[in-house]
Amino acid sequence: QVQLVESGGGLVQAGDSLRLSCAASGRTFINYPMGWFRQAPGKEREFVAAISRNGGVTTYSDSVKGRFTISRDNAENTVYLQMSSLKPEDTAVYYCAVDRTITLSRASSESSDYDYWGQGTQVTVSS
């Protein structure tokens, strides 16, 4: 019933920008907090960014703060991750996820708070 389709990944050089998109299958579930996580080869999944139901609250990991921006367009059932000044250490598979909380202000950094996950999109940043 719930499907998240991610796009926008690719191979870029350090300093370049990418915008990732995550489109939900329906209107209902996109209007929940959304998060972006990433997993690099041989490493644990880590939090990247999250946005609350109405977009009023955003959170970022320290490693991406100031470089990445999360946003959402509820009318289009889509969440974005604008990535700039990319670094090789940003190389990972990026996943979007849905947090089905009713809390309006929550933008959680905890993966356990998320109920649905996308398939992931590969971002590779070369030196």
CSV table of N, CA, C and O in Angstrom, one decimal:
chain,number,residue,atom,x,y,z
A,1,GLN,N,0.8,-1.2,0.0
A,1,GLN,CA,0.0,0.0,0.0
A,1,GLN,C,0.9,1.3,0.0
A,1,GLN,O,0.5,2.2,-0.7
A,2,VAL,N,1.9,1.2,0.8
A,2,VAL,CA,2.8,2.4,0.8
A,2,VAL,C,4.1,2.1,0.1
A,2,VAL,O,4.7,1.0,0.3
A,3,GLN,N,4.4,2.9,-0.9
A,3,GLN,CA,5.6,2.8,-1.7
A,3,GLN,C,6.3,4.1,-1.8
A,3,GLN,O,5.7,5.1,-2.1
A,4,LEU,N,7.6,4.1,-1.6
A,4,LEU,CA,8.4,5.2,-1.7
A,4,LEU,C,9.4,5.0,-2.9
A,4,LEU,O,10.1,4.0,-2.9
A,5,VAL,N,9.4,5.9,-3.8
A,5,VAL,CA,10.2,5.8,-5.0
A,5,VAL,C,11.2,7.0,-5.0
A,5,VAL,O,10.9,8.1,-5.0
A,6,GLU,N,12.5,6.6,-4.9
A,6,GLU,CA,13.6,7.5,-4.8
A,6,GLU,C,14.3,7.7,-6.1
A,6,GLU,O,14.3,6.8,-6.9
A,7,SER,N,14.8,8.9,-6.4
A,7,SER,CA,15.5,9.2,-7.6
A,7,SER,C,16.5,10.3,-7.3
A,7,SER,O,16.4,11.0,-6.3
A,8,GLY,N,17.4,10.5,-8.3
A,8,GLY,CA,18.3,11.7,-8.2
A,8,GLY,C,19.7,11.3,-7.9
A,8,GLY,O,20.6,12.2,-8.0
A,9,GLY,N,20.0,10.1,-7.5
A,9,GLY,CA,21.4,9.7,-7.2
A,9,GLY,C,22.2,9.7,-8.5
A,9,GLY,O,21.7,9.7,-9.6
A,10,GLY,N,23.5,9.6,-8.3
A,10,GLY,CA,24.4,9.5,-9.4
A,10,GLY,C,25.8,9.6,-9.0
A,10,GLY,O,26.2,9.6,-7.8
A,11,LEU,N,26.7,9.7,-9.9
A,11,LEU,CA,28.1,9.8,-9.7
A,11,LEU,C,28.5,11.3,-10.0
A,11,LEU,O,28.3,11.8,-11.1
A,12,VAL,N,29.1,11.9,-9.0
A,12,VAL,CA,29.5,13.3,-9.2
A,12,VAL,C,30.9,13.5,-8.6
A,12,VAL,O,31.4,12.6,-7.9
A,13,GLN,N,31.5,14.6,-8.8
A,13,GLN,CA,32.8,15.0,-8.2
A,13,GLN,C,32.6,15.8,-7.0
A,13,GLN,O,31.5,16.4,-6.7
A,14,ALA,N,33.6,15.8,-6.1
A,14,ALA,CA,33.6,16.6,-4.9
A,14,ALA,C,33.3,18.1,-5.2
A,14,ALA,O,33.8,18.6,-6.2
A,15,GLY,N,32.4,18.6,-4.4
A,15,GLY,CA,32.0,20.0,-4.6
A,15,GLY,C,30.7,20.2,-5.5
A,15,GLY,O,30.2,21.3,-5.5
A,16,ASP,N,30.3,19.1,-6.1
A,16,ASP,CA,29.1,19.2,-6.9
A,16,ASP,C,27.9,19.1,-6.1
A,16,ASP,O,27.9,18.9,-4.8
A,17,SER,N,26.7,19.2,-6.7
A,17,SER,CA,25.4,19.2,-6.0
A,17,SER,C,24.5,18.1,-6.7
A,17,SER,O,24.7,17.8,-7.8
A,18,LEU,N,23.6,17.6,-5.9
A,18,LEU,CA,22.6,16.7,-6.3
A,18,LEU,C,21.3,17.0,-5.5
A,18,LEU,O,21.4,17.4,-4.4
A,19,ARG,N,20.2,16.7,-6.1
A,19,ARG,CA,19.0,16.7,-5.5
A,19,ARG,C,18.3,15.4,-5.5
A,19,ARG,O,18.0,14.9,-6.6
A,20,LEU,N,18.0,14.8,-4.4
A,20,LEU,CA,17.3,13.5,-4.3
A,20,LEU,C,15.8,13.8,-4.1
A,20,LEU,O,15.5,14.8,-3.4
A,21,SER,N,15.0,12.9,-4.7
A,21,SER,CA,13.6,13.0,-4.5
A,21,SER,C,13.1,11.7,-4.0
A,21,SER,O,13.6,10.7,-4.3
A,22,CYS,N,12.0,11.8,-3.3
A,22,CYS,CA,11.3,10.7,-2.7
A,22,CYS,C,9.8,10.9,-2.9
A,22,CYS,O,9.2,11.8,-2.2
A,23,ALA,N,9.2,10.1,-3.8
A,23,ALA,CA,7.8,10.3,-4.0
A,23,ALA,C,7.0,9.2,-3.4
A,23,ALA,O,7.3,8.0,-3.6
A,24,ALA,N,6.0,9.5,-2.7
A,24,ALA,CA,5.1,8.5,-2.0
A,24,ALA,C,4.0,8.1,-2.9
A,24,ALA,O,3.6,8.8,-3.9
A,25,SER,N,3.4,6.9,-2.7
A,25,SER,CA,2.4,6.3,-3.5
A,25,SER,C,1.1,6.9,-3.4
A,25,SER,O,0.2,6.8,-4.3
A,26,GLY,N,0.8,7.7,-2.3
A,26,GLY,CA,-0.5,8.3,-2.1
A,26,GLY,C,-0.3,9.6,-1.3
A,26,GLY,O,0.7,9.9,-0.8
A,27,ARG,N,-1.5,10.3,-1.2
A,27,ARG,CA,-1.5,11.5,-0.6
A,27,ARG,C,-1.3,11.4,1.0
A,27,ARG,O,-0.8,12.3,1.6
A,28,THR,N,-1.9,10.3,1.5
A,28,THR,CA,-2.0,10.1,2.9
A,28,THR,C,-0.6,10.1,3.6
A,28,THR,O,-0.4,10.9,4.6
A,29,PHE,N,0.2,9.2,3.2
A,29,PHE,CA,1.4,8.9,4.0
A,29,PHE,C,2.6,9.9,3.8
A,29,PHE,O,3.5,9.9,4.6
A,30,ILE,N,2.5,10.7,2.7
A,30,ILE,CA,3.5,11.7,2.5
A,30,ILE,C,3.4,12.8,3.6
A,30,ILE,O,4.3,13.5,3.9
A,31,ASN,N,2.2,13.0,4.1
A,31,ASN,CA,1.9,14.0,5.1
A,31,ASN,C,2.2,13.5,6.5
A,31,ASN,O,1.4,13.6,7.4
A,32,TYR,N,3.4,12.9,6.6
A,32,TYR,CA,4.0,12.5,7.9
A,32,TYR,C,5.4,12.9,7.9
A,32,TYR,O,6.0,13.2,6.9
A,33,PRO,N,6.0,12.9,9.1
A,33,PRO,CA,7.5,13.2,9.0
A,33,PRO,C,8.2,12.2,8.1
A,33,PRO,O,7.9,11.1,8.0
A,34,MET,N,9.2,12.8,7.4
A,34,MET,CA,10.0,12.1,6.5
A,34,MET,C,11.5,12.2,6.9
A,34,MET,O,11.9,13.3,7.3
A,35,GLY,N,12.2,11.2,6.7
A,35,GLY,CA,13.6,11.2,7.0
A,35,GLY,C,14.5,10.7,5.9
A,35,GLY,O,14.0,9.9,5.1
A,36,TRP,N,15.7,11.2,5.8
A,36,TRP,CA,16.7,10.6,4.9
A,36,TRP,C,17.8,10.0,5.8
A,36,TRP,O,18.3,10.6,6.7
A,37,PHE,N,18.2,8.8,5.4
A,37,PHE,CA,19.3,8.1,6.0
A,37,PHE,C,20.2,7.6,4.9
A,37,PHE,O,19.9,7.6,3.7
A,38,ARG,N,21.4,7.3,5.3
A,38,ARG,CA,22.4,6.8,4.3
A,38,ARG,C,23.2,5.7,4.9
A,38,ARG,O,23.4,5.6,6.1
A,39,GLN,N,23.7,4.8,4.1
A,39,GLN,CA,24.5,3.7,4.5
A,39,GLN,C,25.7,3.6,3.5
A,39,GLN,O,25.5,3.3,2.3
A,40,ALA,N,26.9,3.8,4.0
A,40,ALA,CA,28.1,3.7,3.2
A,40,ALA,C,28.6,2.2,3.3
A,40,ALA,O,28.2,1.5,4.2
A,41,PRO,N,29.3,1.8,2.3
A,41,PRO,CA,29.8,0.4,2.3
A,41,PRO,C,30.6,0.1,3.6
A,41,PRO,O,31.5,0.9,4.0
A,42,GLY,N,30.2,-1.0,4.2
A,42,GLY,CA,30.9,-1.4,5.4
A,42,GLY,C,30.6,-0.6,6.6
A,42,GLY,O,31.2,-0.8,7.7
A,43,LYS,N,29.6,0.3,6.6
A,43,LYS,CA,29.3,1.1,7.7
A,43,LYS,C,27.8,1.0,8.1
A,43,LYS,O,27.0,0.5,7.3
A,44,GLU,N,27.5,1.4,9.3
A,44,GLU,CA,26.1,1.4,9.7
A,44,GLU,C,25.3,2.5,9.1
A,44,GLU,O,25.8,3.5,8.6
A,45,ARG,N,24.0,2.2,9.0
A,45,ARG,CA,23.1,3.3,8.6
A,45,ARG,C,23.1,4.5,9.5
A,45,ARG,O,23.1,4.3,10.7
A,46,GLU,N,23.1,5.6,8.9
A,46,GLU,CA,23.2,6.8,9.7
A,46,GLU,C,22.2,7.8,9.3
A,46,GLU,O,21.8,7.9,8.1
A,47,PHE,N,21.7,8.6,10.2
A,47,PHE,CA,20.8,9.7,10.0
A,47,PHE,C,21.4,10.8,9.2
A,47,PHE,O,22.5,11.2,9.4
A,48,VAL,N,20.6,11.4,8.3
A,48,VAL,CA,21.0,12.5,7.5
A,48,VAL,C,20.2,13.7,7.8
A,48,VAL,O,20.7,14.8,8.2
A,49,ALA,N,18.9,13.6,7.6
A,49,ALA,CA,18.0,14.8,7.7
A,49,ALA,C,16.6,14.3,7.9
A,49,ALA,O,16.2,13.2,7.5
A,50,ALA,N,15.7,15.1,8.5
A,50,ALA,CA,14.3,14.8,8.7
A,50,ALA,C,13.5,16.1,8.7
A,50,ALA,O,14.0,17.2,8.9
A,51,ILE,N,12.2,15.9,8.3
A,51,ILE,CA,11.3,17.1,8.2
A,51,ILE,C,10.0,16.7,8.8
A,51,ILE,O,9.5,15.6,8.6
A,52,SER,N,9.4,17.6,9.5
A,52,SER,CA,8.1,17.3,10.2
A,52,SER,C,7.0,17.3,9.2
A,52,SER,O,7.1,17.6,8.0
A,53,ARG,N,5.8,17.0,9.7
A,53,ARG,CA,4.6,16.8,8.8
A,53,ARG,C,4.3,18.0,7.9
A,53,ARG,O,4.0,17.8,6.7
A,54,ASN,N,4.4,19.1,8.5
A,54,ASN,CA,4.1,20.3,7.7
A,54,ASN,C,5.3,21.1,7.2
A,54,ASN,O,5.2,22.2,6.7
A,55,GLY,N,6.5,20.5,7.5
A,55,GLY,CA,7.7,21.1,7.1
A,55,GLY,C,8.2,22.2,8.0
A,55,GLY,O,9.3,22.8,7.7
A,56,GLY,N,7.6,22.4,9.1
A,56,GLY,CA,8.0,23.4,10.0
A,56,GLY,C,9.2,23.2,10.9
A,56,GLY,O,9.8,24.1,11.4
A,57,VAL,N,9.6,21.9,11.0
A,57,VAL,CA,10.7,21.5,11.8
A,57,VAL,C,11.6,20.6,11.0
A,57,VAL,O,11.1,19.7,10.3
A,58,THR,N,12.9,20.9,11.0
A,58,THR,CA,13.9,20.1,10.3
A,58,THR,C,15.0,19.8,11.2
A,58,THR,O,15.3,20.6,12.1
A,59,THR,N,15.6,18.7,11.0
A,59,THR,CA,16.8,18.3,11.8
A,59,THR,C,17.8,17.7,10.8
A,59,THR,O,17.5,17.1,9.8
A,60,TYR,N,19.1,17.9,11.2
A,60,TYR,CA,20.2,17.5,10.3
A,60,TYR,C,21.3,16.9,11.2
A,60,TYR,O,21.5,17.3,12.3
A,61,SER,N,22.0,15.9,10.6
A,61,SER,CA,23.2,15.4,11.3
A,61,SER,C,24.3,16.5,11.2
A,61,SER,O,24.3,17.3,10.3
A,62,ASP,N,25.2,16.5,12.1
A,62,ASP,CA,26.3,17.4,12.1
A,62,ASP,C,27.1,17.4,10.8
A,62,ASP,O,27.6,18.4,10.4
A,63,SER,N,27.2,16.2,10.3
A,63,SER,CA,28.1,16.0,9.1
A,63,SER,C,27.5,16.7,7.9
A,63,SER,O,28.3,17.0,6.9
A,64,VAL,N,26.2,16.9,7.8
A,64,VAL,CA,25.6,17.5,6.6
A,64,VAL,C,25.1,18.9,6.9
A,64,VAL,O,24.7,19.6,5.9
A,65,LYS,N,25.0,19.3,8.1
A,65,LYS,CA,24.4,20.6,8.4
A,65,LYS,C,25.1,21.7,7.7
A,65,LYS,O,26.4,21.8,7.7
A,66,GLY,N,24.4,22.6,7.1
A,66,GLY,CA,24.9,23.7,6.3
A,66,GLY,C,25.2,23.4,4.8
A,66,GLY,O,25.4,24.3,4.0
A,67,ARG,N,25.2,22.1,4.5
A,67,ARG,CA,25.4,21.7,3.1
A,67,ARG,C,24.1,21.0,2.5
A,67,ARG,O,23.9,21.2,1.3
A,68,PHE,N,23.3,20.3,3.3
A,68,PHE,CA,22.1,19.7,2.8
A,68,PHE,C,20.9,20.4,3.3
A,68,PHE,O,20.9,21.0,4.4
A,69,THR,N,19.9,20.4,2.5
A,69,THR,CA,18.6,20.9,2.8
A,69,THR,C,17.5,20.0,2.5
A,69,THR,O,17.4,19.5,1.4
A,70,ILE,N,16.7,19.7,3.5
A,70,ILE,CA,15.5,18.8,3.3
A,70,ILE,C,14.3,19.7,3.1
A,70,ILE,O,14.1,20.7,3.8
A,71,SER,N,13.4,19.3,2.2
A,71,SER,CA,12.2,20.1,2.0
A,71,SER,C,11.1,19.1,1.5
A,71,SER,O,11.4,18.0,1.2
A,72,ARG,N,9.9,19.6,1.5
A,72,ARG,CA,8.8,18.7,1.1
A,72,ARG,C,7.7,19.6,0.4
A,72,ARG,O,7.5,20.8,0.6
A,73,ASP,N,7.0,18.9,-0.5
A,73,ASP,CA,5.9,19.4,-1.2
A,73,ASP,C,4.8,18.4,-1.0
A,73,ASP,O,4.7,17.5,-1.8
A,74,ASN,N,4.0,18.7,0.0
A,74,ASN,CA,2.9,17.8,0.3
A,74,ASN,C,1.9,17.6,-0.8
A,74,ASN,O,1.3,16.6,-1.0
A,75,ALA,N,1.7,18.7,-1.6
A,75,ALA,CA,0.7,18.6,-2.7
A,75,ALA,C,1.2,17.7,-3.8
A,75,ALA,O,0.4,17.1,-4.5
A,76,GLU,N,2.5,17.5,-3.9
A,76,GLU,CA,3.1,16.6,-4.9
A,76,GLU,C,3.5,15.3,-4.2
A,76,GLU,O,4.1,14.4,-4.9
A,77,ASN,N,3.3,15.1,-2.9
A,77,ASN,CA,3.7,13.9,-2.2
A,77,ASN,C,5.1,13.6,-2.4
A,77,ASN,O,5.5,12.4,-2.5
A,78,THR,N,5.9,14.6,-2.3
A,78,THR,CA,7.4,14.4,-2.6
A,78,THR,C,8.2,15.1,-1.5
A,78,THR,O,7.9,16.2,-1.1
A,79,VAL,N,9.3,14.5,-1.1
A,79,VAL,CA,10.3,15.0,-0.2
A,79,VAL,C,11.6,15.1,-1.0
A,79,VAL,O,11.9,14.2,-1.7
A,80,TYR,N,12.3,16.2,-0.7
A,80,TYR,CA,13.6,16.4,-1.4
A,80,TYR,C,14.8,16.5,-0.4
A,80,TYR,O,14.6,16.8,0.7
A,81,LEU,N,15.9,16.1,-0.9
A,81,LEU,CA,17.1,16.4,-0.2
A,81,LEU,C,18.1,17.1,-1.2
A,81,LEU,O,18.6,16.4,-2.1
A,82,GLN,N,18.3,18.3,-1.0
A,82,GLN,CA,19.2,19.1,-1.8
A,82,GLN,C,20.6,19.0,-1.2
A,82,GLN,O,20.8,19.4,0.0
A,83,MET,N,21.5,18.5,-1.9
A,83,MET,CA,22.9,18.3,-1.4
A,83,MET,C,23.8,19.1,-2.2
A,83,MET,O,23.9,19.1,-3.4
A,84,SER,N,24.6,19.9,-1.5
A,84,SER,CA,25.6,20.8,-2.1
A,84,SER,C,27.0,20.5,-1.4
A,84,SER,O,27.0,19.9,-0.3
A,85,SER,N,28.0,21.0,-2.1
A,85,SER,CA,29.4,20.8,-1.6
A,85,SER,C,29.6,19.4,-1.2
A,85,SER,O,30.2,19.1,-0.1
A,86,LEU,N,29.3,18.5,-2.0
A,86,LEU,CA,29.4,17.1,-1.7
A,86,LEU,C,30.9,16.7,-1.5
A,86,LEU,O,31.8,17.2,-2.2
A,87,LYS,N,31.0,15.8,-0.6
A,87,LYS,CA,32.4,15.3,-0.3
A,87,LYS,C,32.4,13.8,-0.5
A,87,LYS,O,31.4,13.1,-0.5
A,88,PRO,N,33.6,13.2,-0.7
A,88,PRO,CA,33.7,11.8,-0.9
A,88,PRO,C,33.1,11.0,0.2
A,88,PRO,O,32.5,9.9,0.0
A,89,GLU,N,33.1,11.5,1.4
A,89,GLU,CA,32.5,10.8,2.6
A,89,GLU,C,31.0,10.8,2.6
A,89,GLU,O,30.4,10.2,3.4
A,90,ASP,N,30.4,11.6,1.6
A,90,ASP,CA,29.0,11.5,1.4
A,90,ASP,C,28.5,10.3,0.6
A,90,ASP,O,27.3,10.1,0.4
A,91,THR,N,29.5,9.6,0.0
A,91,THR,CA,29.2,8.4,-0.8
A,91,THR,C,28.4,7.4,0.0
A,91,THR,O,28.9,6.9,1.1
A,92,ALA,N,27.3,7.0,-0.4
A,92,ALA,CA,26.4,6.1,0.3
A,92,ALA,C,25.2,5.8,-0.5
A,92,ALA,O,24.9,6.5,-1.5
A,93,VAL,N,24.4,4.8,-0.1
A,93,VAL,CA,23.1,4.6,-0.5
A,93,VAL,C,22.2,5.4,0.4
A,93,VAL,O,22.2,5.3,1.6
A,94,TYR,N,21.4,6.3,-0.2
A,94,TYR,CA,20.5,7.1,0.5
A,94,TYR,C,19.1,6.6,0.5
A,94,TYR,O,18.5,6.3,-0.6
A,95,TYR,N,18.5,6.5,1.6
A,95,TYR,CA,17.1,6.0,1.8
A,95,TYR,C,16.2,7.1,2.4
A,95,TYR,O,16.6,7.8,3.3
A,96,CYS,N,15.0,7.2,1.9
A,96,CYS,CA,14.0,8.0,2.5
A,96,CYS,C,13.1,7.1,3.3
A,96,CYS,O,12.9,5.9,3.0
A,97,ALA,N,12.4,7.6,4.3
A,97,ALA,CA,11.6,6.8,5.2
A,97,ALA,C,10.4,7.7,5.7
A,97,ALA,O,10.6,8.9,5.8
A,98,VAL,N,9.4,7.0,6.1
A,98,VAL,CA,8.2,7.6,6.6
A,98,VAL,C,8.0,7.3,8.1
A,98,VAL,O,8.1,6.1,8.5
A,99,ASP,N,7.8,8.3,8.9
A,99,ASP,CA,7.5,8.2,10.3
A,99,ASP,C,6.0,8.4,10.5
A,99,ASP,O,5.5,9.6,10.4
A,100,ARG,N,5.2,7.4,10.8
A,100,ARG,CA,3.7,7.5,10.9
A,100,ARG,C,3.3,8.0,12.3
A,100,ARG,O,2.3,7.6,12.8
A,101,THR,N,4.0,9.0,12.8
A,101,THR,CA,3.6,9.6,14.1
A,101,THR,C,2.5,10.6,13.8
A,101,THR,O,2.4,11.2,12.7
A,102,ILE,N,1.7,10.9,14.8
A,102,ILE,CA,0.7,11.9,14.8
A,102,ILE,C,1.2,13.2,15.3
A,102,ILE,O,0.6,14.3,15.3
A,103,THR,N,2.4,13.2,15.9
A,103,THR,CA,3.1,14.3,16.5
A,103,THR,C,3.4,15.3,15.4
A,103,THR,O,4.2,15.0,14.5
A,104,LEU,N,2.9,16.5,15.5
A,104,LEU,CA,3.1,17.5,14.4
A,104,LEU,C,4.5,18.0,14.3
A,104,LEU,O,4.9,18.4,13.2
A,105,SER,N,5.2,18.1,15.4
A,105,SER,CA,6.5,18.8,15.4
A,105,SER,C,7.7,17.8,15.3
A,105,SER,O,8.8,18.2,15.4
A,106,ARG,N,7.4,16.5,15.2
A,106,ARG,CA,8.5,15.6,15.2
A,106,ARG,C,9.2,15.5,13.9
A,106,ARG,O,8.6,15.3,12.8
A,107,ALA,N,10.5,15.5,14.0
A,107,ALA,CA,11.4,15.2,12.9
A,107,ALA,C,12.6,14.4,13.4
A,107,ALA,O,13.6,14.9,13.7
A,108,SER,N,12.3,13.1,13.6
A,108,SER,CA,13.2,12.3,14.4
A,108,SER,C,14.5,11.9,13.6
A,108,SER,O,14.5,11.7,12.4
A,109,SER,N,15.5,11.8,14.4
A,109,SER,CA,16.8,11.3,13.9
A,109,SER,C,17.0,9.8,14.1
A,109,SER,O,18.0,9.2,13.8
A,110,GLU,N,16.0,9.1,14.8
A,110,GLU,CA,16.1,7.7,15.1
A,110,GLU,C,15.5,6.8,14.1
A,110,GLU,O,14.3,7.0,13.8
A,111,SER,N,16.3,5.9,13.5
A,111,SER,CA,15.7,5.1,12.5
A,111,SER,C,14.6,4.2,13.0
A,111,SER,O,13.7,3.8,12.2
A,112,SER,N,14.6,3.9,14.3
A,112,SER,CA,13.5,3.0,14.8
A,112,SER,C,12.1,3.7,14.8
A,112,SER,O,11.1,3.1,15.0
A,113,ASP,N,12.1,5.0,14.6
A,113,ASP,CA,10.9,5.8,14.5
A,113,ASP,C,10.2,5.7,13.2
A,113,ASP,O,9.0,6.1,13.0
A,114,TYR,N,10.9,5.2,12.2
A,114,TYR,CA,10.4,5.2,10.8
A,114,TYR,C,9.8,3.8,10.5
A,114,TYR,O,10.4,2.7,10.8
A,115,ASP,N,8.7,3.8,9.8
A,115,ASP,CA,7.9,2.6,9.5
A,115,ASP,C,8.0,2.1,8.1
A,115,ASP,O,7.9,0.9,7.8
A,116,TYR,N,8.3,3.0,7.1
A,116,TYR,CA,8.4,2.6,5.7
A,116,TYR,C,9.6,3.2,5.1
A,116,TYR,O,10.0,4.3,5.4
A,117,TRP,N,10.3,2.4,4.3
A,117,TRP,CA,11.5,2.8,3.7
A,117,TRP,C,11.5,2.6,2.2
A,117,TRP,O,10.9,1.7,1.6
A,118,GLY,N,12.2,3.5,1.5
A,118,GLY,CA,12.4,3.4,0.1
A,118,GLY,C,13.4,2.4,-0.3
A,118,GLY,O,14.1,1.8,0.6
A,119,GLN,N,13.6,2.2,-1.6
A,119,GLN,CA,14.6,1.3,-2.1
A,119,GLN,C,16.0,1.7,-2.0
A,119,GLN,O,16.9,0.9,-2.1
A,120,GLY,N,16.2,3.0,-1.9
A,120,GLY,CA,17.5,3.6,-1.8
A,120,GLY,C,18.0,4.0,-3.2
A,120,GLY,O,17.6,3.5,-4.2
A,121,THR,N,18.8,5.1,-3.2
A,121,THR,CA,19.5,5.6,-4.4
A,121,THR,C,20.9,5.8,-4.1
A,121,THR,O,21.3,6.4,-3.1
A,122,GLN,N,21.8,5.4,-5.1
A,122,GLN,CA,23.2,5.5,-4.9
A,122,GLN,C,23.7,6.9,-5.2
A,122,GLN,O,23.5,7.4,-6.2
A,123,VAL,N,24.5,7.4,-4.2
A,123,VAL,CA,25.2,8.7,-4.4
A,123,VAL,C,26.7,8.3,-4.3
A,123,VAL,O,27.1,7.8,-3.3
A,124,THR,N,27.5,8.6,-5.3
A,124,THR,CA,28.9,8.4,-5.3
A,124,THR,C,29.6,9.7,-5.6
A,124,THR,O,29.3,10.4,-6.6
A,125,VAL,N,30.5,10.1,-4.7
A,125,VAL,CA,31.2,11.4,-4.9
A,125,VAL,C,32.7,11.0,-5.0
A,125,VAL,O,33.3,10.5,-4.1
A,126,SER,N,33.3,11.4,-6.1
A,126,SER,CA,34.7,11.1,-6.3
A,126,SER,C,35.5,12.3,-5.9
A,126,SER,O,35.0,13.5,-5.9
A,127,SER,N,36.8,12.1,-5.7
A,127,SER,CA,37.7,13.2,-5.3
A,127,SER,C,38.1,14.0,-6.5
A,127,SER,O,38.2,13.6,-7.6
